[in-house]
């Protein structure tokens, strides 16, 4: 036992992971004060300047250059700063702490479930509005349930699972860079007409970065009760969703709990046709609580498995 403790203690990456998780739960960043909010404001200002091409190819080129203009200086600064810090583990911990966003998702879910339970549609819409790109004004209770479930699933998938995955691959720098790329993809989402096709380069890169972690997490969700049904629906439905990583995860959760997800959505006054995913039950407050419980246990299992893998790789345990 003492040898195991000494090996874990000497493993800086593993200590950074657990230290960041502990700090995140003790002192979480409020969503409004997170650097990602300022980053998204810069992204919107840049888009206002350069997203004015009527040609598809020119708009696509502008989006690519804008994405590189935001991300390359960020990566250069992160790489240049790392050798200058006196303790590399603290540097990695700080940026993993900035990248992960578990507690804010928990907070949103608790407030949103409470609003749905008391049938307070206005409060539910106000909670959703700053988080999603879709219009919330016309959402019915059914639409609110679906939007809330999708937001919960993707927040855990991207801001926890994919962040932890990229931390294991490239440390806190990679985790933070991934999170900032996700924020750009959200700010320039091509689901809104004014960012199509300008936002496609950011969206495609993020889709590439998250396909492995989200599909692995979807497999973890599928394991257990109704495994065969979940994999069968993934095979049938996943190809109808435009993003390969989110499609697996949304179908897996929807099939596991028989929840109806996806379907049409309104973006800036225009209706977007989206495929229907999962089962047939309309998500309610009770179902959202079940989704949160399911994903929370799977996240804990992911953290344990990732910790064991990292310990085995770095220390030969």
Tab-separated table of C-alpha atoms in Angstrom:
chain	number	residue	atom	x	y	z
A	1	UNK	CA	0.000	0.000	0.000
A	2	UNK	CA	2.837	2.393	0.856
A	3	UNK	CA	4.569	1.652	-2.444
A	4	UNK	CA	1.329	2.326	-4.303
A	5	UNK	CA	0.899	5.642	-2.479
A	6	UNK	CA	4.474	6.674	-3.272
A	7	UNK	CA	4.009	5.829	-6.947
A	8	UNK	CA	0.788	7.838	-7.119
A	9	UNK	CA	2.376	10.722	-5.238
A	10	UNK	CA	5.250	10.857	-7.716
A	11	UNK	CA	2.798	10.885	-10.631
A	12	UNK	CA	2.341	14.613	-11.199
A	13	UNK	CA	-0.294	14.195	-13.932
A	14	UNK	CA	-2.531	12.073	-11.722
A	15	UNK	CA	-2.164	14.463	-8.790
A	16	UNK	CA	-2.969	17.364	-11.117
A	17	UNK	CA	-6.142	15.594	-12.271
A	18	UNK	CA	-7.457	14.932	-8.783
A	19	UNK	CA	-6.251	18.289	-7.477
A	20	UNK	CA	-8.127	20.120	-10.218
A	21	UNK	CA	-11.295	18.115	-9.572
A	22	UNK	CA	-11.073	18.852	-5.850
A	23	UNK	CA	-10.476	22.572	-6.425
A	24	UNK	CA	-13.309	22.663	-8.960
A	25	UNK	CA	-15.799	21.293	-6.460
A	26	UNK	CA	-14.568	23.463	-3.589
A	27	UNK	CA	-14.134	26.725	-5.545
A	28	UNK	CA	-15.950	26.511	-8.898
A	29	UNK	CA	-15.711	29.366	-11.391
A	30	UNK	CA	-19.071	31.137	-11.785
A	31	UNK	CA	-20.201	30.866	-15.401
A	32	UNK	CA	-20.415	34.655	-15.737
A	33	UNK	CA	-16.817	35.168	-14.522
A	34	UNK	CA	-15.225	32.418	-16.604
A	35	UNK	CA	-12.617	33.497	-19.191
A	36	UNK	CA	-14.653	31.631	-21.805
A	37	UNK	CA	-17.277	34.377	-21.668
A	38	UNK	CA	-14.716	37.033	-22.611
A	39	UNK	CA	-13.303	34.700	-25.267
A	40	UNK	CA	-16.742	34.367	-26.850
A	41	UNK	CA	-17.196	38.131	-26.834
A	42	UNK	CA	-13.919	38.518	-28.757
A	43	UNK	CA	-15.111	35.830	-31.159
A	44	UNK	CA	-18.370	37.689	-31.819
A	45	UNK	CA	-16.546	40.989	-32.365
A	46	UNK	CA	-14.170	39.316	-34.822
A	47	UNK	CA	-17.072	37.690	-36.669
A	48	UNK	CA	-18.823	41.054	-36.972
A	49	UNK	CA	-15.727	42.382	-38.759
A	50	UNK	CA	-14.934	39.519	-41.119
A	51	UNK	CA	-18.169	37.532	-41.558
A	52	UNK	CA	-19.561	39.705	-44.336
A	53	UNK	CA	-18.918	37.665	-47.484
A	54	UNK	CA	-21.813	36.647	-49.692
A	55	UNK	CA	-19.783	33.956	-51.471
A	56	UNK	CA	-19.827	30.493	-49.847
A	57	UNK	CA	-16.131	29.871	-50.485
A	58	UNK	CA	-15.110	33.323	-49.250
A	59	UNK	CA	-17.179	32.907	-46.092
A	60	UNK	CA	-15.617	29.498	-45.487
A	61	UNK	CA	-12.135	30.958	-45.963
A	62	UNK	CA	-12.934	33.836	-43.599
A	63	UNK	CA	-14.128	31.379	-40.974
A	64	UNK	CA	-10.957	29.317	-41.294
A	65	UNK	CA	-8.692	32.360	-40.981
A	66	UNK	CA	-10.723	33.740	-38.057
A	67	UNK	CA	-10.458	30.409	-36.220
A	68	UNK	CA	-6.691	30.301	-36.773
A	69	UNK	CA	-6.382	33.941	-35.696
A	70	UNK	CA	-8.036	33.096	-32.379
A	71	UNK	CA	-6.448	29.712	-31.680
A	72	UNK	CA	-2.836	29.997	-32.890
A	73	UNK	CA	-1.862	32.951	-30.631
A	74	UNK	CA	-3.557	31.180	-27.702
A	75	UNK	CA	-1.553	28.016	-28.298
A	76	UNK	CA	1.655	30.008	-28.745
A	77	UNK	CA	1.141	31.797	-25.417
A	78	UNK	CA	0.325	28.573	-23.576
A	79	UNK	CA	3.377	26.786	-24.959
A	80	UNK	CA	5.662	29.768	-24.265
A	81	UNK	CA	4.443	30.217	-20.684
A	82	UNK	CA	4.885	26.626	-19.545
A	83	UNK	CA	8.735	26.609	-19.329
A	84	UNK	CA	8.648	29.871	-17.346
A	85	UNK	CA	6.569	28.665	-14.390
A	86	UNK	CA	8.319	27.402	-11.287
A	87	UNK	CA	6.021	24.395	-10.857
A	88	UNK	CA	4.729	22.742	-14.060
A	89	UNK	CA	2.104	20.732	-12.147
A	90	UNK	CA	0.470	23.926	-10.872
A	91	UNK	CA	0.457	25.323	-14.420
A	92	UNK	CA	-1.316	22.197	-15.687
A	93	UNK	CA	-3.723	22.245	-12.746
A	94	UNK	CA	-4.660	25.872	-13.354
A	95	UNK	CA	-5.561	25.327	-17.001
A	96	UNK	CA	-7.411	22.074	-16.348
A	97	UNK	CA	-9.368	23.979	-13.706
A	98	UNK	CA	-10.229	26.622	-16.307
A	99	UNK	CA	-11.179	23.990	-18.876
A	100	UNK	CA	-13.492	21.760	-16.832
A	101	UNK	CA	-17.059	22.836	-16.066
A	102	UNK	CA	-18.890	20.248	-13.978
A	103	UNK	CA	-20.337	22.264	-11.100
A	104	UNK	CA	-22.009	24.888	-13.299
A	105	UNK	CA	-23.760	22.103	-15.192
A	106	UNK	CA	-24.948	20.623	-11.896
A	107	UNK	CA	-26.182	24.043	-10.792
A	108	UNK	CA	-28.042	24.649	-14.051
A	109	UNK	CA	-29.617	21.187	-13.911
A	110	UNK	CA	-30.864	21.600	-10.345
A	111	UNK	CA	-32.425	24.983	-11.137
A	112	UNK	CA	-33.891	23.799	-14.447
A	113	UNK	CA	-35.421	20.652	-12.913
A	114	UNK	CA	-36.977	22.762	-10.149
A	115	UNK	CA	-38.441	25.164	-12.732
A	116	UNK	CA	-39.921	22.312	-14.790
A	117	UNK	CA	-41.310	20.620	-11.678
A	118	UNK	CA	-43.303	23.714	-10.726
A	119	UNK	CA	-44.236	24.323	-14.386
A	120	UNK	CA	-42.473	27.684	-14.449
A	121	UNK	CA	-41.868	27.941	-18.189
A	122	UNK	CA	-40.553	31.491	-18.045
A	123	UNK	CA	-37.853	30.630	-15.512
A	124	UNK	CA	-36.875	27.517	-17.481
A	125	UNK	CA	-36.504	29.625	-20.634
A	126	UNK	CA	-34.391	32.210	-18.789
A	127	UNK	CA	-32.090	29.446	-17.544
A	128	UNK	CA	-31.672	27.991	-21.028
A	129	UNK	CA	-31.273	31.242	-22.948
A	130	UNK	CA	-27.595	32.057	-22.124
A	131	UNK	CA	-26.483	28.463	-22.653
A	132	UNK	CA	-28.048	27.415	-25.958
A	133	UNK	CA	-27.957	28.920	-29.448
A	134	UNK	CA	-31.560	27.987	-30.256
A	135	UNK	CA	-34.472	30.347	-29.637
A	136	UNK	CA	-36.258	29.607	-26.362
A	137	UNK	CA	-39.222	32.021	-26.484
A	138	UNK	CA	-41.626	29.644	-28.239
A	139	UNK	CA	-40.598	26.423	-26.478
A	140	UNK	CA	-43.429	24.327	-25.056
A	141	UNK	CA	-42.996	22.184	-21.920
A	142	UNK	CA	-42.071	19.307	-24.245
A	143	UNK	CA	-39.542	21.485	-26.059
A	144	UNK	CA	-38.083	22.703	-22.780
A	145	UNK	CA	-37.658	19.141	-21.578
A	146	UNK	CA	-35.885	18.108	-24.764
A	147	UNK	CA	-33.672	21.200	-24.866
A	148	UNK	CA	-32.774	20.807	-21.192
A	149	UNK	CA	-31.907	17.129	-21.611
A	150	UNK	CA	-29.749	17.772	-24.688
A	151	UNK	CA	-27.982	20.665	-22.937
A	152	UNK	CA	-27.299	18.549	-19.865
A	153	UNK	CA	-25.963	15.618	-21.899
A	154	UNK	CA	-23.695	17.706	-24.108
A	155	UNK	CA	-22.420	19.872	-21.235
A	156	UNK	CA	-21.260	16.795	-19.359
A	157	UNK	CA	-19.902	15.233	-22.538
A	158	UNK	CA	-17.913	18.228	-23.766
A	159	UNK	CA	-17.043	20.187	-20.622
A	160	UNK	CA	-16.171	17.187	-18.466
A	161	UNK	CA	-15.487	13.995	-20.433
A	162	UNK	CA	-13.780	15.481	-23.514
A	163	UNK	CA	-11.822	17.926	-21.332
A	164	UNK	CA	-10.539	15.049	-19.162
A	165	UNK	CA	-9.707	13.047	-22.284
A	166	UNK	CA	-7.602	15.840	-23.756
A	167	UNK	CA	-5.940	16.411	-20.401
A	168	UNK	CA	-4.804	12.778	-20.497
A	169	UNK	CA	-3.487	13.283	-24.046
A	170	UNK	CA	-1.753	16.662	-23.723
A	171	UNK	CA	-2.103	17.986	-20.182
A	172	UNK	CA	-3.865	21.132	-19.033
A	173	UNK	CA	-2.768	23.040	-22.135
A	174	UNK	CA	-4.552	20.620	-24.470
A	175	UNK	CA	-7.649	20.543	-22.249
A	176	UNK	CA	-7.880	24.336	-22.160
A	177	UNK	CA	-7.244	24.687	-25.904
A	178	UNK	CA	-10.016	22.162	-26.602
A	179	UNK	CA	-12.428	24.074	-24.346
A	180	UNK	CA	-11.659	27.341	-26.127
A	181	UNK	CA	-12.179	25.669	-29.516
A	182	UNK	CA	-15.593	24.460	-28.299
A	183	UNK	CA	-16.482	28.010	-27.268
A	184	UNK	CA	-15.591	29.263	-30.759
A	185	UNK	CA	-17.690	26.533	-32.361
A	186	UNK	CA	-20.633	27.564	-30.179
A	187	UNK	CA	-20.171	31.284	-30.834
A	188	UNK	CA	-20.012	30.678	-34.598
A	189	UNK	CA	-22.447	27.777	-34.792
A	190	UNK	CA	-23.541	27.301	-38.429
A	191	UNK	CA	-26.970	26.223	-37.169
A	192	UNK	CA	-27.659	29.979	-37.255
A	193	UNK	CA	-27.897	31.228	-40.824
A	194	UNK	CA	-25.560	34.203	-40.376
A	195	UNK	CA	-22.711	31.859	-39.386
A	196	UNK	CA	-23.207	29.385	-42.216
A	197	UNK	CA	-20.734	28.447	-43.621
A	198	UNK	CA	-18.457	30.801	-41.618
A	199	UNK	CA	-18.565	28.597	-38.525
A	200	UNK	CA	-18.065	25.271	-40.315
A	201	UNK	CA	-14.245	25.098	-39.875
A	202	UNK	CA	-14.520	25.509	-36.090
A	203	UNK	CA	-17.413	23.060	-35.871
A	204	UNK	CA	-15.643	20.432	-37.968
A	205	UNK	CA	-12.425	20.644	-35.976
A	206	UNK	CA	-14.273	20.344	-32.662
A	207	UNK	CA	-16.256	17.401	-34.061
A	208	UNK	CA	-12.957	15.706	-34.905
A	209	UNK	CA	-11.468	16.402	-31.462
A	210	UNK	CA	-14.466	15.051	-29.567
A	211	UNK	CA	-15.450	12.025	-31.624
A	212	UNK	CA	-13.274	9.578	-29.644
A	213	UNK	CA	-14.111	10.719	-26.079
A	214	UNK	CA	-17.837	11.147	-26.736
A	215	UNK	CA	-18.148	7.784	-28.450
A	216	UNK	CA	-16.206	6.064	-25.672
A	217	UNK	CA	-18.473	7.728	-23.131
A	218	UNK	CA	-21.530	6.672	-25.142
A	219	UNK	CA	-20.298	3.071	-24.953
A	220	UNK	CA	-19.938	3.433	-21.174
A	221	UNK	CA	-23.507	4.757	-20.997
A	222	UNK	CA	-24.728	1.830	-23.094
A	223	UNK	CA	-23.114	-0.828	-20.895
A	224	UNK	CA	-25.494	-2.421	-18.413
A	225	UNK	CA	-29.285	-2.414	-18.682
A	226	UNK	CA	-30.640	-2.423	-22.283
A	227	UNK	CA	-27.164	-2.650	-23.813
A	228	UNK	CA	-28.406	-4.443	-26.936
A	229	UNK	CA	-31.242	-1.958	-27.462
A	230	UNK	CA	-28.905	1.023	-27.055
A	231	UNK	CA	-26.365	-0.257	-29.591
A	232	UNK	CA	-29.153	-1.166	-32.000
A	233	UNK	CA	-30.565	2.387	-31.869
A	234	UNK	CA	-27.079	3.895	-32.212
A	235	UNK	CA	-26.645	1.876	-35.391
A	236	UNK	CA	-30.048	3.003	-36.711
A	237	UNK	CA	-30.124	6.664	-35.676
A	238	UNK	CA	-26.583	8.023	-35.235
A	239	UNK	CA	-25.961	8.580	-38.941
A	240	UNK	CA	-28.957	10.938	-39.155
A	241	UNK	CA	-27.302	13.464	-36.807
A	242	UNK	CA	-24.696	15.799	-38.355
A	243	UNK	CA	-22.048	15.453	-35.604
A	244	UNK	CA	-20.659	11.932	-35.060
A	245	UNK	CA	-19.620	12.246	-31.413
A	246	UNK	CA	-22.747	13.938	-30.037
A	247	UNK	CA	-24.988	11.632	-32.089
A	248	UNK	CA	-23.726	8.514	-30.286
A	249	UNK	CA	-24.004	10.113	-26.856
A	250	UNK	CA	-27.488	11.569	-27.402
A	251	UNK	CA	-28.816	8.297	-28.827
A	252	UNK	CA	-27.187	6.278	-26.032
A	253	UNK	CA	-28.794	8.333	-23.258
A	254	UNK	CA	-32.109	8.596	-25.077
A	255	UNK	CA	-32.256	4.848	-25.727
A	256	UNK	CA	-31.124	3.954	-22.210
A	257	UNK	CA	-33.933	5.962	-20.596
A	258	UNK	CA	-36.354	5.729	-23.566
A	259	UNK	CA	-36.362	9.534	-23.880
A	260	UNK	CA	-37.280	11.412	-27.034
A	261	UNK	CA	-34.503	13.810	-28.063
A	262	UNK	CA	-33.717	15.856	-31.159
A	263	UNK	CA	-36.488	16.987	-33.472
A	264	UNK	CA	-37.073	20.442	-35.016
A	265	UNK	CA	-35.529	23.513	-33.391
A	266	UNK	CA	-35.782	27.243	-34.063
A	267	UNK	CA	-32.610	29.287	-34.549
A	268	UNK	CA	-32.998	33.060	-34.846
A	269	UNK	CA	-36.594	32.752	-36.010
A	270	UNK	CA	-35.959	30.010	-38.580
A	271	UNK	CA	-36.994	26.398	-38.107
A	272	UNK	CA	-34.228	23.817	-38.494
A	273	UNK	CA	-35.144	20.232	-39.311
A	274	UNK	CA	-33.305	17.821	-37.013
A	275	UNK	CA	-33.621	14.064	-36.748
A	276	UNK	CA	-35.478	12.509	-33.811
A	277	UNK	CA	-33.254	10.452	-31.528
A	278	UNK	CA	-33.718	8.022	-28.660
A	279	UNK	CA	-37.065	6.664	-27.483
A	280	UNK	CA	-40.615	7.997	-27.250
A	281	UNK	CA	-40.976	9.435	-23.744
A	282	UNK	CA	-41.083	13.236	-23.542
A	283	UNK	CA	-38.452	14.382	-20.999
A	284	UNK	CA	-39.852	15.892	-17.804
A	285	UNK	CA	-38.265	17.061	-14.562
A	286	UNK	CA	-38.159	13.475	-13.289
A	287	UNK	CA	-36.438	12.240	-16.432
A	288	UNK	CA	-33.832	15.022	-16.307
A	289	UNK	CA	-32.976	13.944	-12.770
A	290	UNK	CA	-32.553	10.385	-14.079
A	291	UNK	CA	-30.289	11.625	-16.885
A	292	UNK	CA	-28.130	13.510	-14.400
A	293	UNK	CA	-27.847	10.496	-12.103
A	294	UNK	CA	-26.964	8.183	-14.999
A	295	UNK	CA	-24.275	10.505	-16.354
A	296	UNK	CA	-22.837	11.359	-12.930
A	297	UNK	CA	-22.159	7.698	-12.158
A	298	UNK	CA	-20.671	7.133	-15.609
A	299	UNK	CA	-18.423	10.200	-15.183
A	300	UNK	CA	-17.146	8.844	-11.870
A	301	UNK	CA	-16.412	5.528	-13.576
A	302	UNK	CA	-14.603	7.402	-16.390
A	303	UNK	CA	-12.447	9.290	-13.867
A	304	UNK	CA	-11.529	6.076	-12.071
A	305	UNK	CA	-10.655	4.260	-15.300
A	306	UNK	CA	-8.666	7.239	-16.621
A	307	UNK	CA	-6.791	7.493	-13.310
A	308	UNK	CA	-5.855	3.811	-13.442
A	309	UNK	CA	-4.717	4.092	-17.061
A	310	UNK	CA	-2.648	7.199	-16.342
A	311	UNK	CA	-1.087	5.524	-13.307
A	312	UNK	CA	-0.236	2.457	-15.371
A	313	UNK	CA	1.284	4.499	-18.196
A	314	UNK	CA	3.332	6.926	-16.082
A	315	UNK	CA	4.360	4.602	-13.273
A	316	UNK	CA	4.060	1.124	-14.658
A	317	UNK	CA	1.579	0.040	-11.984
